[in-house]
Amino acid sequence: MYSIVEANSSHYVDIVEVWEASVRATHSFVTEEDIRHFKPLILNDYLKMVDLRFVKNEANRIIGFLGVAGDNIEMLFLHPDFIGQGIGKMLVEFAITKLGTTRVDVNEQNPKAVRFYEKAGFKVIGRSEFDPTGRPYPILHMEIQK
């Protein structure tokens, strides 16, 4: 039904739109200031630092994306209209089987994401009180055993 496509810089604006819609729908703890802070960083810096893949719908719109660096899923976001339809699962399975990922860091304050990764076989192996940028958003470090 859907296919996973490798992204390039021409897709970045659409990918960031999906990121913002997803964060607004799923990360109630993130402030408007945080969104304004991270949006240009994602667009201009973070996306080019990962192996970036996306999924489009029948209308040719990007509806979800995955970014992997090494063995870590660095980002996985879905447009809120497409959450719960198996697209996230498809992206995680791709990351594990095709890209060799075994780890993911998840915001502890996003329990639906934690459960999602647990269902995919990830287990919590550690916790950090702050996110990598020093913000007070606890991070759960998760790993899957292959």
PDB file of C-alpha atoms in Angstrom:
ATOM      1  CA  MET A   1       0.000   0.000   0.000  1.00  0.00           C
ATOM      2  CA  TYR A   2       2.663   2.531   1.039  1.00  0.00           C
ATOM      3  CA  SER A   3       6.303   2.540   0.098  1.00  0.00           C
ATOM      4  CA  ILE A   4       9.310   3.964   1.904  1.00  0.00           C
ATOM      5  CA  VAL A   5      11.323   6.418  -0.174  1.00  0.00           C
ATOM      6  CA  GLU A   6      14.763   7.904   0.436  1.00  0.00           C
ATOM      7  CA  ALA A   7      14.551  11.655   1.045  1.00  0.00           C
ATOM      8  CA  ASN A   8      16.718  14.492  -0.178  1.00  0.00           C
ATOM      9  CA  SER A   9      16.817  18.215   0.559  1.00  0.00           C
ATOM     10  CA  SER A  10      13.914  18.907  -1.825  1.00  0.00           C
ATOM     11  CA  HIS A  11      11.667  17.057   0.656  1.00  0.00           C
ATOM     12  CA  TYR A  12      12.804  18.906   3.796  1.00  0.00           C
ATOM     13  CA  VAL A  13      10.092  21.582   3.931  1.00  0.00           C
ATOM     14  CA  ASP A  14       7.305  18.996   3.639  1.00  0.00           C
ATOM     15  CA  ILE A  15       9.009  16.760   6.207  1.00  0.00           C
ATOM     16  CA  VAL A  16       9.257  19.635   8.691  1.00  0.00           C
ATOM     17  CA  GLU A  17       5.541  20.330   8.199  1.00  0.00           C
ATOM     18  CA  VAL A  18       4.826  16.712   9.181  1.00  0.00           C
ATOM     19  CA  TRP A  19       7.182  17.066  12.173  1.00  0.00           C
ATOM     20  CA  GLU A  20       5.400  20.203  13.400  1.00  0.00           C
ATOM     21  CA  ALA A  21       1.905  18.743  12.979  1.00  0.00           C
ATOM     22  CA  SER A  22       2.980  15.573  14.767  1.00  0.00           C
ATOM     23  CA  VAL A  23       4.659  17.395  17.657  1.00  0.00           C
ATOM     24  CA  ARG A  24       1.624  19.627  18.160  1.00  0.00           C
ATOM     25  CA  ALA A  25      -0.632  16.555  18.283  1.00  0.00           C
ATOM     26  CA  THR A  26       1.513  14.224  20.382  1.00  0.00           C
ATOM     27  CA  HIS A  27       3.942  16.282  22.476  1.00  0.00           C
ATOM     28  CA  SER A  28       1.688  18.353  24.737  1.00  0.00           C
ATOM     29  CA  PHE A  29       4.651  19.080  27.012  1.00  0.00           C
ATOM     30  CA  VAL A  30       6.590  20.923  24.278  1.00  0.00           C
ATOM     31  CA  THR A  31       6.209  24.693  24.366  1.00  0.00           C
ATOM     32  CA  GLU A  32       5.564  27.019  21.460  1.00  0.00           C
ATOM     33  CA  GLU A  33       9.018  28.471  22.121  1.00  0.00           C
ATOM     34  CA  ASP A  34      10.527  24.994  21.741  1.00  0.00           C
ATOM     35  CA  ILE A  35       8.776  24.472  18.413  1.00  0.00           C
ATOM     36  CA  ARG A  36      10.063  27.834  17.156  1.00  0.00           C
ATOM     37  CA  HIS A  37      13.551  26.915  18.400  1.00  0.00           C
ATOM     38  CA  PHE A  38      13.715  23.424  16.895  1.00  0.00           C
ATOM     39  CA  LYS A  39      11.920  23.979  13.584  1.00  0.00           C
ATOM     40  CA  PRO A  40      14.811  25.789  11.809  1.00  0.00           C
ATOM     41  CA  LEU A  41      17.361  23.422  13.381  1.00  0.00           C
ATOM     42  CA  ILE A  42      15.489  20.431  12.015  1.00  0.00           C
ATOM     43  CA  LEU A  43      15.096  22.032   8.598  1.00  0.00           C
ATOM     44  CA  ASN A  44      18.651  23.318   8.252  1.00  0.00           C
ATOM     45  CA  ASP A  45      20.765  20.932  10.321  1.00  0.00           C
ATOM     46  CA  TYR A  46      19.195  17.783  11.756  1.00  0.00           C
ATOM     47  CA  LEU A  47      17.601  16.298   8.627  1.00  0.00           C
ATOM     48  CA  LYS A  48      20.904  16.247   6.749  1.00  0.00           C
ATOM     49  CA  MET A  49      22.548  14.382   9.650  1.00  0.00           C
ATOM     50  CA  VAL A  50      20.415  11.225   9.272  1.00  0.00           C
ATOM     51  CA  ASP A  51      19.547   8.574   6.742  1.00  0.00           C
ATOM     52  CA  LEU A  52      16.128  10.046   5.995  1.00  0.00           C
ATOM     53  CA  ARG A  53      13.176   8.106   4.577  1.00  0.00           C
ATOM     54  CA  PHE A  54       9.518   9.031   4.118  1.00  0.00           C
ATOM     55  CA  VAL A  55       6.112   7.658   3.184  1.00  0.00           C
ATOM     56  CA  LYS A  56       3.611   9.398   0.902  1.00  0.00           C
ATOM     57  CA  ASN A  57      -0.145   8.927   0.675  1.00  0.00           C
ATOM     58  CA  GLU A  58      -2.287   8.470  -2.429  1.00  0.00           C
ATOM     59  CA  ALA A  59      -2.393  12.266  -2.878  1.00  0.00           C
ATOM     60  CA  ASN A  60       1.423  12.288  -3.078  1.00  0.00           C
ATOM     61  CA  ARG A  61       1.794  14.101   0.278  1.00  0.00           C
ATOM     62  CA  ILE A  62       4.430  13.089   2.807  1.00  0.00           C
ATOM     63  CA  ILE A  63       2.605  11.584   5.779  1.00  0.00           C
ATOM     64  CA  GLY A  64       5.455  10.183   7.846  1.00  0.00           C
ATOM     65  CA  PHE A  65       9.217  10.015   8.049  1.00  0.00           C
ATOM     66  CA  LEU A  66      12.104   8.245   9.711  1.00  0.00           C
ATOM     67  CA  GLY A  67      15.647   9.434  10.395  1.00  0.00           C
ATOM     68  CA  VAL A  68      18.393   6.992  11.399  1.00  0.00           C
ATOM     69  CA  ALA A  69      22.011   7.584  12.398  1.00  0.00           C
ATOM     70  CA  GLY A  70      24.172   4.552  13.053  1.00  0.00           C
ATOM     71  CA  ASP A  71      22.091   2.061  15.012  1.00  0.00           C
ATOM     72  CA  ASN A  72      19.752   4.710  16.457  1.00  0.00           C
ATOM     73  CA  ILE A  73      16.329   5.876  15.317  1.00  0.00           C
ATOM     74  CA  GLU A  74      16.798   9.620  15.724  1.00  0.00           C
ATOM     75  CA  MET A  75      13.358  10.674  14.537  1.00  0.00           C
ATOM     76  CA  LEU A  76      10.092   9.067  13.552  1.00  0.00           C
ATOM     77  CA  PHE A  77       7.055  11.268  13.077  1.00  0.00           C
ATOM     78  CA  LEU A  78       3.679  10.774  11.426  1.00  0.00           C
ATOM     79  CA  HIS A  79       1.123  13.320  10.389  1.00  0.00           C
ATOM     80  CA  PRO A  80      -1.599  13.072  13.069  1.00  0.00           C
ATOM     81  CA  ASP A  81      -4.220  12.063  10.489  1.00  0.00           C
ATOM     82  CA  PHE A  82      -2.239   8.877   9.804  1.00  0.00           C
ATOM     83  CA  ILE A  83      -1.322   7.751  13.325  1.00  0.00           C
ATOM     84  CA  GLY A  84      -2.615   4.277  14.159  1.00  0.00           C
ATOM     85  CA  GLN A  85      -2.694   3.000  10.578  1.00  0.00           C
ATOM     86  CA  GLY A  86       0.440   0.852  10.661  1.00  0.00           C
ATOM     87  CA  ILE A  87       2.747   3.369   8.996  1.00  0.00           C
ATOM     88  CA  GLY A  88       4.887   3.888  12.096  1.00  0.00           C
ATOM     89  CA  LYS A  89       5.197   0.131  12.522  1.00  0.00           C
ATOM     90  CA  MET A  90       6.235  -0.179   8.884  1.00  0.00           C
ATOM     91  CA  LEU A  91       8.915   2.501   9.342  1.00  0.00           C
ATOM     92  CA  VAL A  92      10.273   0.901  12.534  1.00  0.00           C
ATOM     93  CA  GLU A  93      10.410  -2.529  10.916  1.00  0.00           C
ATOM     94  CA  PHE A  94      12.265  -0.992   7.964  1.00  0.00           C
ATOM     95  CA  ALA A  95      14.708   0.701  10.336  1.00  0.00           C
ATOM     96  CA  ILE A  96      15.380  -2.570  12.144  1.00  0.00           C
ATOM     97  CA  THR A  97      15.530  -4.958   9.185  1.00  0.00           C
ATOM     98  CA  LYS A  98      17.004  -2.755   6.448  1.00  0.00           C
ATOM     99  CA  LEU A  99      19.025  -0.135   8.342  1.00  0.00           C
ATOM    100  CA  GLY A 100      20.166  -2.237  11.296  1.00  0.00           C
ATOM    101  CA  THR A 101      18.845  -0.018  14.062  1.00  0.00           C
ATOM    102  CA  THR A 102      18.658  -1.354  17.596  1.00  0.00           C
ATOM    103  CA  ARG A 103      18.157   1.804  19.678  1.00  0.00           C
ATOM    104  CA  VAL A 104      15.810   4.720  20.085  1.00  0.00           C
ATOM    105  CA  ASP A 105      15.497   7.587  22.559  1.00  0.00           C
ATOM    106  CA  VAL A 106      11.932   8.513  23.491  1.00  0.00           C
ATOM    107  CA  ASN A 107      10.482  11.399  25.469  1.00  0.00           C
ATOM    108  CA  GLU A 108       9.264   9.918  28.739  1.00  0.00           C
ATOM    109  CA  GLN A 109       6.402  12.447  28.653  1.00  0.00           C
ATOM    110  CA  ASN A 110       5.089  10.841  25.458  1.00  0.00           C
ATOM    111  CA  PRO A 111       3.663   7.570  26.861  1.00  0.00           C
ATOM    112  CA  LYS A 112       1.998   6.604  23.568  1.00  0.00           C
ATOM    113  CA  ALA A 113       5.402   6.638  21.855  1.00  0.00           C
ATOM    114  CA  VAL A 114       6.919   4.615  24.693  1.00  0.00           C
ATOM    115  CA  ARG A 115       4.171   1.990  24.326  1.00  0.00           C
ATOM    116  CA  PHE A 116       4.590   2.023  20.547  1.00  0.00           C
ATOM    117  CA  TYR A 117       8.281   1.171  20.809  1.00  0.00           C
ATOM    118  CA  GLU A 118       7.645  -1.402  23.544  1.00  0.00           C
ATOM    119  CA  LYS A 119       5.162  -3.154  21.222  1.00  0.00           C
ATOM    120  CA  ALA A 120       7.894  -3.154  18.563  1.00  0.00           C
ATOM    121  CA  GLY A 121      10.163  -5.022  20.996  1.00  0.00           C
ATOM    122  CA  PHE A 122      12.218  -2.197  22.499  1.00  0.00           C
ATOM    123  CA  LYS A 123      13.029  -2.214  26.216  1.00  0.00           C
ATOM    124  CA  VAL A 124      14.100   0.690  28.419  1.00  0.00           C
ATOM    125  CA  ILE A 125      17.815   0.409  29.212  1.00  0.00           C
ATOM    126  CA  GLY A 126      18.397   3.855  30.714  1.00  0.00           C
ATOM    127  CA  ARG A 127      17.013   7.296  31.422  1.00  0.00           C
ATOM    128  CA  SER A 128      18.297  10.857  31.182  1.00  0.00           C
ATOM    129  CA  GLU A 129      16.698  13.700  33.121  1.00  0.00           C
ATOM    130  CA  PHE A 130      17.211  16.148  30.226  1.00  0.00           C
ATOM    131  CA  ASP A 131      17.014  15.887  26.457  1.00  0.00           C
ATOM    132  CA  PRO A 132      20.241  16.201  24.411  1.00  0.00           C
ATOM    133  CA  THR A 133      19.813  19.990  24.211  1.00  0.00           C
ATOM    134  CA  GLY A 134      19.567  20.331  28.002  1.00  0.00           C
ATOM    135  CA  ARG A 135      15.824  20.908  28.125  1.00  0.00           C
ATOM    136  CA  PRO A 136      13.899  19.381  31.050  1.00  0.00           C
ATOM    137  CA  TYR A 137      12.291  16.647  28.972  1.00  0.00           C
ATOM    138  CA  PRO A 138      13.337  13.244  30.389  1.00  0.00           C
ATOM    139  CA  ILE A 139      14.499  10.750  27.784  1.00  0.00           C
ATOM    140  CA  LEU A 140      14.106   6.988  27.943  1.00  0.00           C
ATOM    141  CA  HIS A 141      16.900   5.110  26.181  1.00  0.00           C
ATOM    142  CA  MET A 142      15.465   1.985  24.589  1.00  0.00           C
ATOM    143  CA  GLU A 143      17.044  -0.968  22.827  1.00  0.00           C
ATOM    144  CA  ILE A 144      15.794  -3.987  20.924  1.00  0.00           C
ATOM    145  CA  GLN A 145      17.415  -7.392  21.147  1.00  0.00           C
ATOM    146  CA  LYS A 146      17.701  -9.023  17.739  1.00  0.00           C
TER     147      LYS A 146
END
